[in-house]
PDB file of C-alpha atoms and ligand atoms in Angstrom:
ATOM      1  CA  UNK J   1       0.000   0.000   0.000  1.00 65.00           C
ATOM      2  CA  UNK J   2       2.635   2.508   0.892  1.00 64.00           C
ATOM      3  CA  UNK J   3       5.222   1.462  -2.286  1.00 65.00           C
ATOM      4  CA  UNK J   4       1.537   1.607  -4.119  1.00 65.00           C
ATOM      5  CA  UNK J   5       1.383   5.652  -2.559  1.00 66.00           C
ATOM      6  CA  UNK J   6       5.120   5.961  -3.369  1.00 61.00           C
ATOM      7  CA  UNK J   7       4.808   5.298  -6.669  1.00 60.00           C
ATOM      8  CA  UNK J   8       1.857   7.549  -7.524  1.00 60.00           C
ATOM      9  CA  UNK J   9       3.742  10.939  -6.097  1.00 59.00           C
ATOM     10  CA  UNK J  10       6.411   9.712  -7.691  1.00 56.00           C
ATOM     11  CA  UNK J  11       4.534   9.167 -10.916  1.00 56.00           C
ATOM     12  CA  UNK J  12       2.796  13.048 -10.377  1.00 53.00           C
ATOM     13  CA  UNK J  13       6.651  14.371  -9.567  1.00 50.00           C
ATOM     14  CA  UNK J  14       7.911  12.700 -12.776  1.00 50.00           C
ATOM     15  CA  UNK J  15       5.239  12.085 -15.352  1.00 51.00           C
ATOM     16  CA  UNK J  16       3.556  14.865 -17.639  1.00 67.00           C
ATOM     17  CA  UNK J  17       6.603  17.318 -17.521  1.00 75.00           C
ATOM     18  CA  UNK J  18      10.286  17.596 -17.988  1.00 77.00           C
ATOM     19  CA  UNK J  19      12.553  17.497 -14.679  1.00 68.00           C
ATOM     20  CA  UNK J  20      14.522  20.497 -16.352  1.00 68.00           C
ATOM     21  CA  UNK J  21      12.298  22.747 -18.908  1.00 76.00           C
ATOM     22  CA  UNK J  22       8.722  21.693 -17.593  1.00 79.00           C
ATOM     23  CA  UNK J  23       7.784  21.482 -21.026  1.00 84.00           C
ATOM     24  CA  UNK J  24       4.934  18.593 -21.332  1.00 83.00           C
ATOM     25  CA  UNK J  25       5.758  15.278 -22.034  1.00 78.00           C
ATOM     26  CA  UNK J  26       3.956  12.812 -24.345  1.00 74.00           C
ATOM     27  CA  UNK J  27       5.409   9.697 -23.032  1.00 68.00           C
ATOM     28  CA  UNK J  28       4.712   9.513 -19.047  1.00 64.00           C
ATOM     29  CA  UNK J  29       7.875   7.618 -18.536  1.00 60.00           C
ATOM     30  CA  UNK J  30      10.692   9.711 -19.350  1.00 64.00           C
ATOM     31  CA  UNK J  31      11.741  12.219 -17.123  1.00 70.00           C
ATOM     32  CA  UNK J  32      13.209  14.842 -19.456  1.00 77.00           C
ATOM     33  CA  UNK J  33      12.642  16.062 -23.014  1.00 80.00           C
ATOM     34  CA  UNK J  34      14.564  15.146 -25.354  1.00 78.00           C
ATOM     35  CA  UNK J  35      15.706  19.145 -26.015  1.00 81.00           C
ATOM     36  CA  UNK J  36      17.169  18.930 -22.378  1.00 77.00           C
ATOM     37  CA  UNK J  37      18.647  15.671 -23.319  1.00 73.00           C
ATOM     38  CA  UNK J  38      20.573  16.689 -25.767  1.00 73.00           C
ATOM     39  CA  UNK J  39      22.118  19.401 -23.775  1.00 71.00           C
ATOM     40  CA  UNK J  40      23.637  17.709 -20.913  1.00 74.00           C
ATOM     41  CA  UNK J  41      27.165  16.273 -20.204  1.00 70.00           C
ATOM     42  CA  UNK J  42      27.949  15.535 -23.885  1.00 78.00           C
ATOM     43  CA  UNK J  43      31.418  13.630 -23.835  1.00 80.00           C
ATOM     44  CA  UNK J  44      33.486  15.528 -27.136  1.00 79.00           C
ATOM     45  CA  UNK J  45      35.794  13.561 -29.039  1.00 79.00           C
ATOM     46  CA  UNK J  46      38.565  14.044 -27.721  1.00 77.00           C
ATOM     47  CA  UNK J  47      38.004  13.337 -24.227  1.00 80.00           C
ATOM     48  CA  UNK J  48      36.630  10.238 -25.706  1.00 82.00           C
ATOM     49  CA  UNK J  49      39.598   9.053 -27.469  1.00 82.00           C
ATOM     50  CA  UNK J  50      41.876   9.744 -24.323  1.00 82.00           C
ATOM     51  CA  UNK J  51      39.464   8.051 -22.239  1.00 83.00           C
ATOM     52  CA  UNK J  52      39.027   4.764 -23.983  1.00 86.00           C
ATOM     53  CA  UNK J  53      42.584   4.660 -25.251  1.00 83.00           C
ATOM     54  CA  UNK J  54      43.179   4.074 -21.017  1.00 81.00           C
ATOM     55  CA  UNK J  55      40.297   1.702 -20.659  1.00 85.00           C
ATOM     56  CA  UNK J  56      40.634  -0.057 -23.822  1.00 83.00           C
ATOM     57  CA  UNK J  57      44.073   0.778 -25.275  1.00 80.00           C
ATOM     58  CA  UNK J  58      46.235  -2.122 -23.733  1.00 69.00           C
ATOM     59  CA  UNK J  59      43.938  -5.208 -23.874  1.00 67.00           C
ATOM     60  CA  UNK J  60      43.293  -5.204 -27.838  1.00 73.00           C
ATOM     61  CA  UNK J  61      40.121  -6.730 -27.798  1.00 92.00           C
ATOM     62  CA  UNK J  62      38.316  -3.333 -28.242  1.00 93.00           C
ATOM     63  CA  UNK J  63      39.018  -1.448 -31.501  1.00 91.00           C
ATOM     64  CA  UNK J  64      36.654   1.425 -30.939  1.00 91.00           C
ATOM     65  CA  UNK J  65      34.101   2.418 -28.742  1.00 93.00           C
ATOM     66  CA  UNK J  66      31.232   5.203 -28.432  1.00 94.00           C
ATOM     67  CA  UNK J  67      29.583   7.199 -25.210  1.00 93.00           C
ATOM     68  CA  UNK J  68      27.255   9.901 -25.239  1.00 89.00           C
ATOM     69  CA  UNK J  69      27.359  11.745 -22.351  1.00 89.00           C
ATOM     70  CA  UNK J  70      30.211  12.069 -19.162  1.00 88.00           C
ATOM     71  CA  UNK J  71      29.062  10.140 -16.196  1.00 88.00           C
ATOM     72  CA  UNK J  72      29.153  12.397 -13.447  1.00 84.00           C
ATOM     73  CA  UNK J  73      27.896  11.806  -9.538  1.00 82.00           C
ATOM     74  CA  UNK J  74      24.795  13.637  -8.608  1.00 77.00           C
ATOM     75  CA  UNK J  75      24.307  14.235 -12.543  1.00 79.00           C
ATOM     76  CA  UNK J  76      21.519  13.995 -14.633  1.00 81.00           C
ATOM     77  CA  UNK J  77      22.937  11.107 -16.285  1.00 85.00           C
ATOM     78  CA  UNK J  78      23.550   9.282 -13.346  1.00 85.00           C
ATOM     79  CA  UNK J  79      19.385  10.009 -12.121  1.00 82.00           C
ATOM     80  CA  UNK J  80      18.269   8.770 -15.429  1.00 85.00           C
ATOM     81  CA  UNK J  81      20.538   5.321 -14.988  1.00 89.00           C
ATOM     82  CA  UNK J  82      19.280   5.082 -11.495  1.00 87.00           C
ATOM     83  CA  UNK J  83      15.603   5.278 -13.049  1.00 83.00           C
ATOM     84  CA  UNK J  84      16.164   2.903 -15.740  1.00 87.00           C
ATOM     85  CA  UNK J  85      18.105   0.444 -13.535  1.00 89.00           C
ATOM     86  CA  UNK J  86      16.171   0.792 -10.193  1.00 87.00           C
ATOM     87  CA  UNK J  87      12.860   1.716 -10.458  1.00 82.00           C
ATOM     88  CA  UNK J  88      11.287  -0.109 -13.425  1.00 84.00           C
ATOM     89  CA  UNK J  89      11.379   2.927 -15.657  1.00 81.00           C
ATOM     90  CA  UNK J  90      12.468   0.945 -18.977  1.00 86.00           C
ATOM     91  CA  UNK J  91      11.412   3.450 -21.569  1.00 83.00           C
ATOM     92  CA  UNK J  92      14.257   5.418 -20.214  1.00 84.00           C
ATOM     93  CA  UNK J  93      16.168   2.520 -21.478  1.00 90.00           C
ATOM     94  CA  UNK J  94      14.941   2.813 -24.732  1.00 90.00           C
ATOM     95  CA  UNK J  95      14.636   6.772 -25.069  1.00 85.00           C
ATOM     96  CA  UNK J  96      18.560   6.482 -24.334  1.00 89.00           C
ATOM     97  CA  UNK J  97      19.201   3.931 -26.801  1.00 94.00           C
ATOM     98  CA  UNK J  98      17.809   6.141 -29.517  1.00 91.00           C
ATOM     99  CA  UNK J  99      20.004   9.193 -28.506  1.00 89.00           C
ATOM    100  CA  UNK J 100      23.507   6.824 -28.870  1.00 93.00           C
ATOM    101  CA  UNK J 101      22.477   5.608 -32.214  1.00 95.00           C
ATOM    102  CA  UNK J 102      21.480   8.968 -33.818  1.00 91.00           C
ATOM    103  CA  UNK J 103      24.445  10.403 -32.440  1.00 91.00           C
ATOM    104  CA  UNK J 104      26.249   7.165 -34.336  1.00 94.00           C
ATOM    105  CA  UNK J 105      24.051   6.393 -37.566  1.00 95.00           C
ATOM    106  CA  UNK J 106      26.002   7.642 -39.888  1.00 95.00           C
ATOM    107  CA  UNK J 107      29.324   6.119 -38.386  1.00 95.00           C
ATOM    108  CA  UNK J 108      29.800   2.905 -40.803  1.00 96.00           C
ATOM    109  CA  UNK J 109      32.427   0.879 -38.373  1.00 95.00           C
ATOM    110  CA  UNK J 110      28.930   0.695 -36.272  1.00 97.00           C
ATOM    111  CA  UNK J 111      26.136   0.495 -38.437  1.00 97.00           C
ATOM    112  CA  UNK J 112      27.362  -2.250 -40.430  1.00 97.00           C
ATOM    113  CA  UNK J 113      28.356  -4.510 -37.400  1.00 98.00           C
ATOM    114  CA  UNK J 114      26.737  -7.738 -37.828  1.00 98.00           C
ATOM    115  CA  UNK J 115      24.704  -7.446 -34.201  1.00 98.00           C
ATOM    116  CA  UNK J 116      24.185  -5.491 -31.222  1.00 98.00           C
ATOM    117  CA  UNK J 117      24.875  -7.337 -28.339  1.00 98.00           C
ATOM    118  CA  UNK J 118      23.554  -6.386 -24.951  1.00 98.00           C
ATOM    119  CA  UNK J 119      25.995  -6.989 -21.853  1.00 96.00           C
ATOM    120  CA  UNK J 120      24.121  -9.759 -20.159  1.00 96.00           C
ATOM    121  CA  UNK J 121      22.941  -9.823 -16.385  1.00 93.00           C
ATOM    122  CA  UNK J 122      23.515 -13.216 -14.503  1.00 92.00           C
ATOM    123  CA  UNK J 123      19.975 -14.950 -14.291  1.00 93.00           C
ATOM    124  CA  UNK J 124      19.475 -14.295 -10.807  1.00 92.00           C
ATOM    125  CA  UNK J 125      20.165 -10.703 -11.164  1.00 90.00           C
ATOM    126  CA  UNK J 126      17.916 -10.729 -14.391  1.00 92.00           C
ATOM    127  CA  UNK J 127      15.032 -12.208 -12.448  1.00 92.00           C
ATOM    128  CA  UNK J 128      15.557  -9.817  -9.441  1.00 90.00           C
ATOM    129  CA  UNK J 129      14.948  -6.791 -12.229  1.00 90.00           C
ATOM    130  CA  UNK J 130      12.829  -8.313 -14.775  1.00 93.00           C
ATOM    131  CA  UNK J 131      14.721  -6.793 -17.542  1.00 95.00           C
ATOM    132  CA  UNK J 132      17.872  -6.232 -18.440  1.00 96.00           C
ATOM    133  CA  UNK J 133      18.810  -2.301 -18.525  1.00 96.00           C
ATOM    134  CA  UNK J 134      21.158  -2.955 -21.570  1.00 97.00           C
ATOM    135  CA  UNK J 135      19.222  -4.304 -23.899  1.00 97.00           C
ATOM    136  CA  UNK J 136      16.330  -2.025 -23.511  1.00 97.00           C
ATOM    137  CA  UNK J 137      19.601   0.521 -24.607  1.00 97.00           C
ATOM    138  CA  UNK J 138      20.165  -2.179 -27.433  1.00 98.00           C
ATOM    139  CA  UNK J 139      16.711  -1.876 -28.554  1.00 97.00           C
ATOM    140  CA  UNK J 140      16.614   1.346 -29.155  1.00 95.00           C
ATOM    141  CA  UNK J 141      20.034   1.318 -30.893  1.00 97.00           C
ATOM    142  CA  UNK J 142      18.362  -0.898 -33.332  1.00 98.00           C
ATOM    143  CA  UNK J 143      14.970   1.143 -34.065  1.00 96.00           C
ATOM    144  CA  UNK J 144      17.900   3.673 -35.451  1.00 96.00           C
ATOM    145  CA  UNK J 145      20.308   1.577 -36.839  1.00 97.00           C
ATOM    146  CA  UNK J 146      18.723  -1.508 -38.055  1.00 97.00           C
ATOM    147  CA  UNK J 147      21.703  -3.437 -36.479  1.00 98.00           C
ATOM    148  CA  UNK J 148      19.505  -6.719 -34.663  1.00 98.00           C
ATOM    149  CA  UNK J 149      20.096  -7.085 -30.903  1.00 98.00           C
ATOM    150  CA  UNK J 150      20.813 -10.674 -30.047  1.00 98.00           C
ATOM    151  CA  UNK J 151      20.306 -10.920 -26.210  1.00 95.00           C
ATOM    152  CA  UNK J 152      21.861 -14.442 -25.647  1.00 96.00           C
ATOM    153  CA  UNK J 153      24.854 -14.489 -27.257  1.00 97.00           C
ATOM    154  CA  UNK J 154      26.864 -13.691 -24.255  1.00 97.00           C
ATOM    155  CA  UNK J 155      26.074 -15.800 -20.868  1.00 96.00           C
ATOM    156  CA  UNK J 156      27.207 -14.055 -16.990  1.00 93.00           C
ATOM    157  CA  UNK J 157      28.281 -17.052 -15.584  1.00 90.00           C
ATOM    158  CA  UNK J 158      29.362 -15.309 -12.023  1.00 80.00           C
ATOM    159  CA  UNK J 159      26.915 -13.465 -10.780  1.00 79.00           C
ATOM    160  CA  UNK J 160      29.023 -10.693  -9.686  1.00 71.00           C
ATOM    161  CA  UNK J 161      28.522  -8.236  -7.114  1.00 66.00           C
ATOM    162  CA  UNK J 162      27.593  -4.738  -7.788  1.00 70.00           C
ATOM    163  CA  UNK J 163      31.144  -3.227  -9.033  1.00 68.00           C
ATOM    164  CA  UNK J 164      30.171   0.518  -7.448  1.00 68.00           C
ATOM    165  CA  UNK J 165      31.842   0.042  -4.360  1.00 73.00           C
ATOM    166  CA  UNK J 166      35.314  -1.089  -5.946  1.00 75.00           C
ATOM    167  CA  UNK J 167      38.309   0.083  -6.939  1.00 76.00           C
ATOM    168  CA  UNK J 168      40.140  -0.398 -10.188  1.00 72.00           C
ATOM    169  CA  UNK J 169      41.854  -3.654  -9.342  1.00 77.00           C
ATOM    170  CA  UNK J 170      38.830  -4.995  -7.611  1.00 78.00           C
ATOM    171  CA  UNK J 171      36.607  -4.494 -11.000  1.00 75.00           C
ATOM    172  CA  UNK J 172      39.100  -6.317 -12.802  1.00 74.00           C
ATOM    173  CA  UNK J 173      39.287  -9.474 -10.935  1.00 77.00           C
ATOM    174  CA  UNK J 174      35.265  -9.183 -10.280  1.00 77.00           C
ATOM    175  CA  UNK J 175      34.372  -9.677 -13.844  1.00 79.00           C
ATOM    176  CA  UNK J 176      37.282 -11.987 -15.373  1.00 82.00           C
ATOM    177  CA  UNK J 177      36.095 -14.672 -17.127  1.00 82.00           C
ATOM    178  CA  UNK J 178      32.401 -13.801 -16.387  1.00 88.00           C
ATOM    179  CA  UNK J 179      31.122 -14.346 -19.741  1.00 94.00           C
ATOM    180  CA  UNK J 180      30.747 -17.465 -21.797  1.00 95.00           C
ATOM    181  CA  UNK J 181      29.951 -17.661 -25.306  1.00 97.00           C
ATOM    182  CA  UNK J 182      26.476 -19.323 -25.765  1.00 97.00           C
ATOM    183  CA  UNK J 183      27.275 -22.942 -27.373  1.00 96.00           C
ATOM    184  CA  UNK J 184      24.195 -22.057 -30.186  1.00 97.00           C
ATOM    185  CA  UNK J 185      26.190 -19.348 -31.832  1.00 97.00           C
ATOM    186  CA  UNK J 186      29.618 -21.235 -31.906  1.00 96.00           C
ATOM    187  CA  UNK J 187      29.418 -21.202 -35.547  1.00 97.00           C
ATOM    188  CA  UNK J 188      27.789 -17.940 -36.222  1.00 97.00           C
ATOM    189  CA  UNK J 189      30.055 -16.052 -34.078  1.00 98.00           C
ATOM    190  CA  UNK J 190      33.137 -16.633 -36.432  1.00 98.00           C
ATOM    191  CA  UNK J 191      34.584 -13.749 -38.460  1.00 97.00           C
ATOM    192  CA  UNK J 192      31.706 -11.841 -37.746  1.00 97.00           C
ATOM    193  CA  UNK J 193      32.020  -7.978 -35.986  1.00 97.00           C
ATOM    194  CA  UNK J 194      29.806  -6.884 -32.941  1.00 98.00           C
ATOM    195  CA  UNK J 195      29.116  -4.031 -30.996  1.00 98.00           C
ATOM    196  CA  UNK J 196      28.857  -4.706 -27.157  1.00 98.00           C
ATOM    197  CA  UNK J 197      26.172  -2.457 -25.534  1.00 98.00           C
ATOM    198  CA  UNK J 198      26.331  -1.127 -21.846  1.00 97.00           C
ATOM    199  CA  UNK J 199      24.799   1.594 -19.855  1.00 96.00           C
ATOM    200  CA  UNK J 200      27.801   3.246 -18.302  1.00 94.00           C
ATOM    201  CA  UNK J 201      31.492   2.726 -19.128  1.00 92.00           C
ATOM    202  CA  UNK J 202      33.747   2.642 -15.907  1.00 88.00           C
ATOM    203  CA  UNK J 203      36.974   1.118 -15.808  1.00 86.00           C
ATOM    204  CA  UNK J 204      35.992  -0.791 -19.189  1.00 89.00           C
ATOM    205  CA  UNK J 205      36.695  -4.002 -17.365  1.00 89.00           C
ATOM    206  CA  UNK J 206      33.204  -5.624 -17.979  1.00 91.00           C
ATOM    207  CA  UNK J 207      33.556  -5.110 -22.149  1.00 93.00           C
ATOM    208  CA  UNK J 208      36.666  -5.666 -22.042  1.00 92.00           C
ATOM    209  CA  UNK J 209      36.037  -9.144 -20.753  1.00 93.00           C
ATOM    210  CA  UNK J 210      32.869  -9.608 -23.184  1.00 95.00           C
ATOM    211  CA  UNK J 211      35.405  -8.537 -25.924  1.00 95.00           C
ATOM    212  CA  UNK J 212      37.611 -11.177 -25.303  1.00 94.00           C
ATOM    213  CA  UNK J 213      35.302 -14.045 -25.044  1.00 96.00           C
ATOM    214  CA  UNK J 214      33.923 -12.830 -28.306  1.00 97.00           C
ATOM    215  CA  UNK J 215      37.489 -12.660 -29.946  1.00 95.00           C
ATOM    216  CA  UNK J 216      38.509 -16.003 -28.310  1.00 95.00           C
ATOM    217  CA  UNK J 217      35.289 -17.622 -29.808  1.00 97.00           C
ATOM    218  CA  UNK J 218      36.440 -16.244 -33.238  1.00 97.00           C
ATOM    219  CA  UNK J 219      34.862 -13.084 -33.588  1.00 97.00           C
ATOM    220  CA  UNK J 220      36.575 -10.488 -36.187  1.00 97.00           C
ATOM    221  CA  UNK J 221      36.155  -7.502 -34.301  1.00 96.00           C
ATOM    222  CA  UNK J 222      34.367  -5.824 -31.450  1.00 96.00           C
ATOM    223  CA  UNK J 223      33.350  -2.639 -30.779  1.00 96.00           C
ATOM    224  CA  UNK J 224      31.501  -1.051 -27.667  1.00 96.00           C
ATOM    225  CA  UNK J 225      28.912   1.318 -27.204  1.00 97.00           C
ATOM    226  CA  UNK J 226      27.435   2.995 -24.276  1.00 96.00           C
ATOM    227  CA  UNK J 227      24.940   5.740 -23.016  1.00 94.00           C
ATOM    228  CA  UNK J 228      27.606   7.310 -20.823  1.00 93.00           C
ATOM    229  CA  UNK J 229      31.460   6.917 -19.771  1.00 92.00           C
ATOM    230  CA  UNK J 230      33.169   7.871 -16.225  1.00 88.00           C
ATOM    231  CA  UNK J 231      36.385   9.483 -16.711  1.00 77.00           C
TER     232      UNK J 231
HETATM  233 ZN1   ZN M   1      13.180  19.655 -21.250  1.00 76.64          ZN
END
């Protein structure tokens, strides 16, 4: 009864208008406009280069990789992630998805990659949520792109814990070897390219381990895309 109360202020505080311009908003489930969107936290080029060229750079499994905004604490990047990973609010999800492949549609490398594939969640973790958060991004990749999502390609085999709360090192040996090819696509896999999808890019340790499963299984190249990247 009271999560029941919770959830209809919350739906008055966030539905019907935009968090930033108050402008009204068609779809009740996004929190901002897309105007206001497009105005936040936008990671240039450059920074992006630098940035994955230290998360990526060494390990070789990544050739290039995209992010649309900076991931900042207290940002509005960060709320909308929160939404979209905590309280059910998939269109987010897909609303977000749609942003990262307009800003990338005309970008070849990505557009002609053979599938999108979603960083998986461990089953448990996927039950616990009901969805997973990246391939709602995924989705809406694809209504842009017309690059398929296949959601099963990649299987978490550790359910890991939440990597928040660690450091560098700590990420790393979290996530190693926590993703197994699926045995279906042992065939299909093979010389084809993919672009990994995530919400936020951290250290880079969770693609870079779904790269290298990929690559191991005979993939030709991967590339990654996310919504947002910590520097
Ligand atoms: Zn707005």
């Amino acid at each position: 009864m009271l999560k029941l109360l919770l959830d209809s202020i919350l739906d008055f505080i966030f539905i019907y208008e935009c968090e930033i311009c108050h402008r009204h908003l068609e779809d009740k489930k996004t929190i901002i406009c897309l105007d206001c969107l497009h105005k936040i936290e936008k990671v240039e080029p450059i920074d992006m280069k630098q940035s994955f060229e230290l998360k990526f750079g060494n390990h070789g499994y990544i050739t290039k990789a995209f992010s649309c905004f900076h991931f900042k604490e207290e940002g509005i990047v960060q709320m909308l992630i929160h939404e979209l990973k905590y309280q059910n609010k998939r269109t987010i999800g897909i609303l977000l998805g749609e942003i990262v492949g307009n800003a990338i549609k005309h970008d070849v490398d990505f557009t002609s990659a053979d599938a999108l594939l979603p960083v998986p969640l461990h089953k448990i973790r996927l039950r616990e949520r009901g969805y997973n958060q990246s391939e709602l991004i995924a989705k809406g990749i694809s209504k842009v792109t017309g690059v398929k999502v296949i959601n099963d390609m990649l299987i978490r085999k550790k359910n890991t814990q939440t990597q928040t709360k660690l450091n560098f090192e700590q990420r790393l040996e979290n996530v190693k070897d926590a993703f197994v090819l699926n045995e279906k696509y042992k065939d299909f896999v093979v010389g084809k390219r993919f672009a990994i999808v995530d919400d936020v890019i951290t250290t880079g340790s969770t693609l870079n381990e779904c790269a290298k499963e990929l690559i191991r299984s005979g993939a030709s190249q991967v590339l990654a895309l996310s919504v947002a990247v910590a520097s």
